[in-house]
Amino acid sequence: FPHWGSSYHLYTTILLFFPSHPWETVTKAAMQKYPNPMNPSVIGVDVLDRGIDKQGRLHSKRLLSTEWGLPSIVKSIIGNSRTYTYVQEHTAVVLYKTFYILTLLLFPLQITFTNMVSVDEKLTYKPHPEDKDKTILTQEAIISVKGVSLSSYLEGVMASTISVNAGKGREAMEWVIRRLNAEIEELAATARGTIRTPMAAAVTEK
Amino acid sequence: MNSVGEACTDLKREYDQCFNRWFAEKFLKGDRSGDPCTETFRKYQRCVQKAIKEKDIPIDGVEFMGPNKDKPES
């Protein structure tokens, strides 16, 4: 019989590399992560608060509205708003003179349909110490279960779910990065187009 | 991407555009010279907070920025 007051924590650490993306690119992508096709359940993102603290770190608190796609017959019984899950996300961006660290702390309000298990994820993006064109992502999951001892089987299931999601998370970031790069390419092409005309005129004048 | 409040989506997009530009061109380059988005943020926030109350969304009261909070310079 579960009792409240004690909790169990499971930490898993996953190290992933983002080859060929400098930290600035990855950070911009992290701030514009949604929408992306790997997270179709995220249907709304709102900034609740934002500010720079005494150490110059930029904090953002965001609300993610997610819809898990329950069958419409269920929705018609329990009503539309009841099928939404809301996730709170807190990010902090830190800049240090010549190197950068970004820490993303995710505090899900309700990631399962029971409130006995909660999963906190911590993602840290750092520039690769030897290659400025690479970024290292460290992902940690902290699973808290109130008053219930977790069997090792359940631990295994949760750990492999988190590894799969870590892979998806990286896919999502790669997608956003490609999209941002495509936008930059488009802008650059437009800029080249505008510059070309006066230069061509200068050449023909010779 | 939409806002949690349907009526707030346009205000959200306006704010997001302002922020993304400031973030890439100023903050990431170490430039702290003021925030051009305070007014758009205020308008957007008024709408969102109203929607959150109306939809009864439970917002965690964890202290934003913790003990490092400082009043941002306007």
Coordinates of C-alpha atoms in Angstrom, one line a residue:
Chain A
F1 CA 0.0 0.0 0.0
P2 CA 1.7 3.2 -1.1
H3 CA 2.4 5.9 1.4
W4 CA 3.3 9.5 0.7
G5 CA 6.4 11.2 2.1
S6 CA 9.2 9.2 0.7
S7 CA 10.5 9.3 -2.9
Y8 CA 12.8 7.3 -5.1
H9 CA 15.1 8.8 -7.6
L10 CA 16.6 7.2 -10.6
Y11 CA 19.3 9.0 -12.5
T12 CA 20.2 8.1 -16.0
T13 CA 22.8 10.0 -18.0
I14 CA 22.9 9.9 -21.7
L15 CA 25.7 11.6 -23.7
L16 CA 25.0 12.7 -27.2
F17 CA 27.0 14.7 -29.7
F18 CA 25.8 17.2 -32.2
P19 CA 28.6 17.0 -34.7
S20 CA 29.0 20.0 -37.0
H21 CA 26.8 22.4 -35.2
P22 CA 28.3 25.2 -33.2
W23 CA 26.7 26.0 -29.8
E24 CA 25.1 29.2 -31.0
T25 CA 23.1 27.3 -33.6
V26 CA 22.0 24.6 -31.2
T27 CA 20.9 27.3 -28.6
K28 CA 18.8 29.2 -31.1
A29 CA 17.2 25.9 -32.1
A30 CA 16.5 25.1 -28.5
M31 CA 14.6 28.4 -28.0
Q32 CA 12.5 27.7 -31.2
K33 CA 12.1 24.0 -30.8
Y34 CA 8.3 23.8 -31.4
P35 CA 6.6 23.0 -33.7
N36 CA 8.6 20.1 -35.1
P37 CA 7.4 16.8 -36.6
M38 CA 9.0 14.7 -33.9
N39 CA 6.8 16.2 -31.2
P40 CA 3.3 16.3 -32.7
S41 CA 1.6 16.3 -29.4
V42 CA 2.9 19.8 -28.5
I43 CA 0.2 22.0 -29.8
G44 CA 0.9 25.2 -27.9
V45 CA 3.8 27.1 -26.4
D46 CA 3.6 30.2 -24.2
V47 CA 6.2 32.2 -22.4
L48 CA 5.0 32.8 -18.8
D49 CA 8.0 34.8 -17.6
R50 CA 11.5 35.8 -18.7
G51 CA 14.3 37.7 -17.2
I52 CA 18.0 38.1 -16.8
D53 CA 19.3 37.3 -13.3
K54 CA 22.1 39.0 -11.3
Q55 CA 24.7 36.7 -13.0
G56 CA 23.5 37.7 -16.4
R57 CA 21.7 34.4 -17.1
L58 CA 18.6 34.5 -19.3
H59 CA 15.8 32.6 -17.6
S60 CA 12.6 31.6 -19.4
K61 CA 9.5 29.9 -18.0
R62 CA 7.3 28.3 -20.7
L63 CA 4.0 26.4 -20.7
L64 CA 3.8 23.6 -23.3
S65 CA 0.2 22.5 -24.1
T66 CA 0.2 18.9 -25.2
E67 CA -2.6 16.8 -26.7
W68 CA -2.2 13.1 -26.6
G69 CA -4.8 12.3 -29.2
L70 CA -7.4 10.3 -27.3
P71 CA -10.1 8.8 -29.4
S72 CA -12.8 11.3 -30.2
I73 CA -15.4 9.2 -28.5
V74 CA -13.5 9.6 -25.2
K75 CA -13.1 13.3 -25.8
S76 CA -16.8 13.8 -26.5
I77 CA -17.5 12.2 -23.1
I78 CA -14.9 14.0 -20.9
G79 CA -14.7 17.2 -22.9
N80 CA -11.9 18.7 -24.9
S81 CA -9.9 20.6 -22.3
R82 CA -9.6 17.5 -20.1
T83 CA -7.4 15.7 -22.6
Y84 CA -4.6 18.3 -22.5
T85 CA -1.5 17.8 -20.5
Y86 CA 0.5 20.9 -19.5
V87 CA 4.2 20.8 -19.1
Q88 CA 6.2 23.6 -17.5
E89 CA 9.7 24.2 -18.8
H90 CA 12.4 26.3 -17.3
T91 CA 15.4 27.2 -19.3
A92 CA 18.5 29.2 -18.4
V93 CA 21.1 30.4 -20.8
V94 CA 24.5 31.3 -19.5
L95 CA 27.1 33.2 -21.4
Y96 CA 30.7 33.3 -20.3
K97 CA 33.1 35.5 -22.1
T98 CA 34.6 33.2 -24.6
F99 CA 32.6 30.0 -24.0
Y100 CA 28.9 29.3 -23.6
I101 CA 26.9 26.9 -21.5
L102 CA 23.2 26.3 -21.9
T103 CA 21.2 24.4 -19.3
L104 CA 17.7 23.3 -20.0
L105 CA 15.8 22.2 -17.0
L106 CA 12.4 20.6 -17.7
F107 CA 10.0 20.3 -14.9
P108 CA 7.0 18.4 -16.2
L109 CA 3.8 19.0 -14.2
Q110 CA 2.2 15.8 -15.2
I111 CA 4.0 13.5 -17.5
T112 CA 2.0 10.4 -16.6
F113 CA -1.6 10.0 -15.8
T114 CA -0.9 9.2 -12.2
N115 CA 0.7 11.7 -9.8
M116 CA 2.7 9.1 -8.1
V117 CA 5.5 9.1 -10.7
S118 CA 7.1 12.3 -12.0
V119 CA 9.9 12.6 -14.4
D120 CA 12.3 15.5 -14.4
E121 CA 14.6 15.9 -17.3
K122 CA 17.8 17.9 -17.4
L123 CA 19.5 18.7 -20.7
T124 CA 22.7 20.5 -20.8
Y125 CA 24.3 21.7 -24.1
K126 CA 27.9 22.7 -24.0
P127 CA 30.4 23.6 -26.7
H128 CA 32.8 20.8 -27.4
P129 CA 36.0 21.6 -25.6
E130 CA 38.2 20.8 -28.6
D131 CA 36.0 21.7 -31.5
K132 CA 34.0 24.9 -31.6
D133 CA 31.8 23.5 -34.4
K134 CA 30.5 20.8 -32.2
T135 CA 28.1 20.7 -29.2
I136 CA 27.8 18.1 -26.5
L137 CA 24.3 17.3 -25.1
T138 CA 24.1 15.6 -21.7
Q139 CA 20.6 14.3 -20.8
E140 CA 19.7 13.2 -17.3
A141 CA 16.4 11.9 -16.1
I142 CA 15.3 12.0 -12.5
I143 CA 12.4 9.7 -11.8
S144 CA 10.6 10.2 -8.6
V145 CA 8.1 7.7 -7.3
K146 CA 6.2 8.5 -4.1
G147 CA 6.3 5.7 -1.5
V148 CA 6.4 2.8 -4.0
S149 CA 9.5 0.8 -4.5
L150 CA 10.4 0.4 -8.1
S151 CA 11.1 -3.0 -9.4
S152 CA 14.2 -3.4 -11.5
Y153 CA 12.0 -4.3 -14.5
L154 CA 10.2 -1.0 -14.3
E155 CA 13.5 0.7 -14.0
G156 CA 14.6 -0.9 -17.2
V157 CA 11.4 0.0 -19.0
M158 CA 11.8 3.7 -18.0
A159 CA 15.4 3.8 -18.8
S160 CA 14.9 2.5 -22.3
T161 CA 11.9 4.8 -22.9
I162 CA 14.1 7.7 -21.9
S163 CA 16.9 6.6 -24.3
V164 CA 14.4 6.4 -27.1
N165 CA 13.1 9.8 -26.3
A166 CA 16.6 11.2 -26.1
G167 CA 17.2 10.0 -29.6
K168 CA 13.9 11.6 -30.7
G169 CA 14.9 14.8 -28.9
R170 CA 18.1 15.0 -30.9
E171 CA 16.2 14.3 -34.1
A172 CA 13.8 17.2 -33.3
M173 CA 16.7 19.5 -32.7
E174 CA 18.4 18.5 -36.0
W175 CA 15.1 19.2 -37.8
V176 CA 14.8 22.7 -36.2
I177 CA 18.5 23.4 -37.0
R178 CA 17.9 22.4 -40.7
R179 CA 14.9 24.7 -40.8
L180 CA 16.8 27.7 -39.3
N181 CA 19.7 27.1 -41.7
A182 CA 17.3 27.0 -44.7
E183 CA 15.9 30.4 -43.5
I184 CA 19.4 31.9 -43.2
E185 CA 20.2 30.5 -46.7
E186 CA 17.1 32.2 -48.1
L187 CA 18.0 35.5 -46.5
A188 CA 21.6 35.3 -47.8
A189 CA 20.4 34.5 -51.3
T190 CA 18.0 37.5 -51.2
A191 CA 20.9 39.7 -50.0
R192 CA 23.2 38.4 -52.7
G193 CA 20.4 39.2 -55.3
T194 CA 20.2 42.8 -54.1
I195 CA 23.9 43.3 -54.1
R196 CA 24.4 41.8 -57.6
T197 CA 22.5 44.5 -59.4
P198 CA 24.6 47.6 -58.4
M199 CA 27.8 45.5 -59.0
A200 CA 26.7 44.4 -62.5
A201 CA 26.0 48.1 -63.2
A202 CA 29.5 49.1 -62.1
V203 CA 31.0 46.4 -64.3
T204 CA 29.1 47.5 -67.4
E205 CA 30.2 51.1 -66.9
K206 CA 33.9 50.3 -67.4
Chain B
M1 CA 2.6 27.3 -33.0
N2 CA -0.5 28.4 -31.1
S3 CA -1.0 30.0 -27.7
V4 CA -2.9 28.2 -24.9
G5 CA -5.4 31.0 -25.3
E6 CA -6.8 31.1 -28.8
A7 CA -7.2 34.9 -28.7
C8 CA -3.5 35.3 -27.8
T9 CA -1.9 33.6 -30.8
D10 CA -1.2 36.8 -32.8
L11 CA 0.2 38.6 -29.7
K12 CA 2.4 35.5 -29.1
R13 CA 3.8 35.5 -32.6
E14 CA 4.6 39.2 -32.4
Y15 CA 6.4 38.7 -29.1
D16 CA 8.2 35.5 -30.4
Q17 CA 9.5 37.4 -33.4
C18 CA 10.8 40.2 -31.3
F19 CA 12.5 37.9 -28.8
N20 CA 14.1 35.6 -31.4
R21 CA 15.7 38.6 -33.1
W22 CA 16.9 40.1 -29.8
F23 CA 18.2 36.7 -28.6
A24 CA 20.3 36.0 -31.7
E25 CA 21.5 39.5 -32.5
K26 CA 22.0 40.9 -29.0
F27 CA 22.0 38.4 -26.1
L28 CA 24.1 35.7 -27.8
K29 CA 26.6 38.4 -28.8
G30 CA 26.9 39.6 -25.2
D31 CA 25.0 42.8 -25.8
R32 CA 22.8 43.7 -22.8
S33 CA 21.7 47.1 -24.0
G34 CA 18.1 47.0 -23.1
D35 CA 15.1 44.9 -24.1
P36 CA 13.0 46.0 -27.1
C37 CA 10.3 43.5 -26.3
T38 CA 8.9 44.7 -23.0
E39 CA 5.7 46.3 -24.4
T40 CA 4.8 43.4 -26.7
F41 CA 5.5 41.0 -23.8
R42 CA 3.2 42.9 -21.5
K43 CA 0.3 42.8 -24.0
Y44 CA 0.9 39.1 -24.7
Q45 CA 1.1 38.3 -21.0
R46 CA -2.2 40.0 -20.1
C47 CA -3.9 37.8 -22.6
V48 CA -2.2 34.5 -21.6
Q49 CA -2.7 35.0 -17.8
K50 CA -6.4 35.6 -18.4
A51 CA -6.6 32.4 -20.6
I52 CA -4.7 30.4 -17.9
K53 CA -7.2 31.5 -15.2
E54 CA -10.2 30.8 -17.4
K55 CA -9.0 27.3 -18.3
D56 CA -8.0 26.6 -14.7
I57 CA -4.5 25.5 -15.7
P58 CA -2.4 24.6 -12.6
I59 CA 0.8 26.6 -12.7
D60 CA 3.6 25.4 -10.5
G61 CA 4.6 28.0 -8.0
V62 CA 8.3 27.2 -8.1
E63 CA 10.1 30.5 -7.7
F64 CA 11.2 31.8 -11.0
M65 CA 15.0 32.3 -11.2
G66 CA 15.2 31.3 -7.5
P67 CA 17.5 33.3 -5.2
N68 CA 19.2 35.0 -8.2
K69 CA 16.3 37.1 -9.2
D70 CA 17.0 40.7 -9.9
K71 CA 14.8 43.4 -11.2
P72 CA 15.6 43.7 -15.0
E73 CA 16.8 47.1 -16.0
S74 CA 14.2 48.8 -18.2

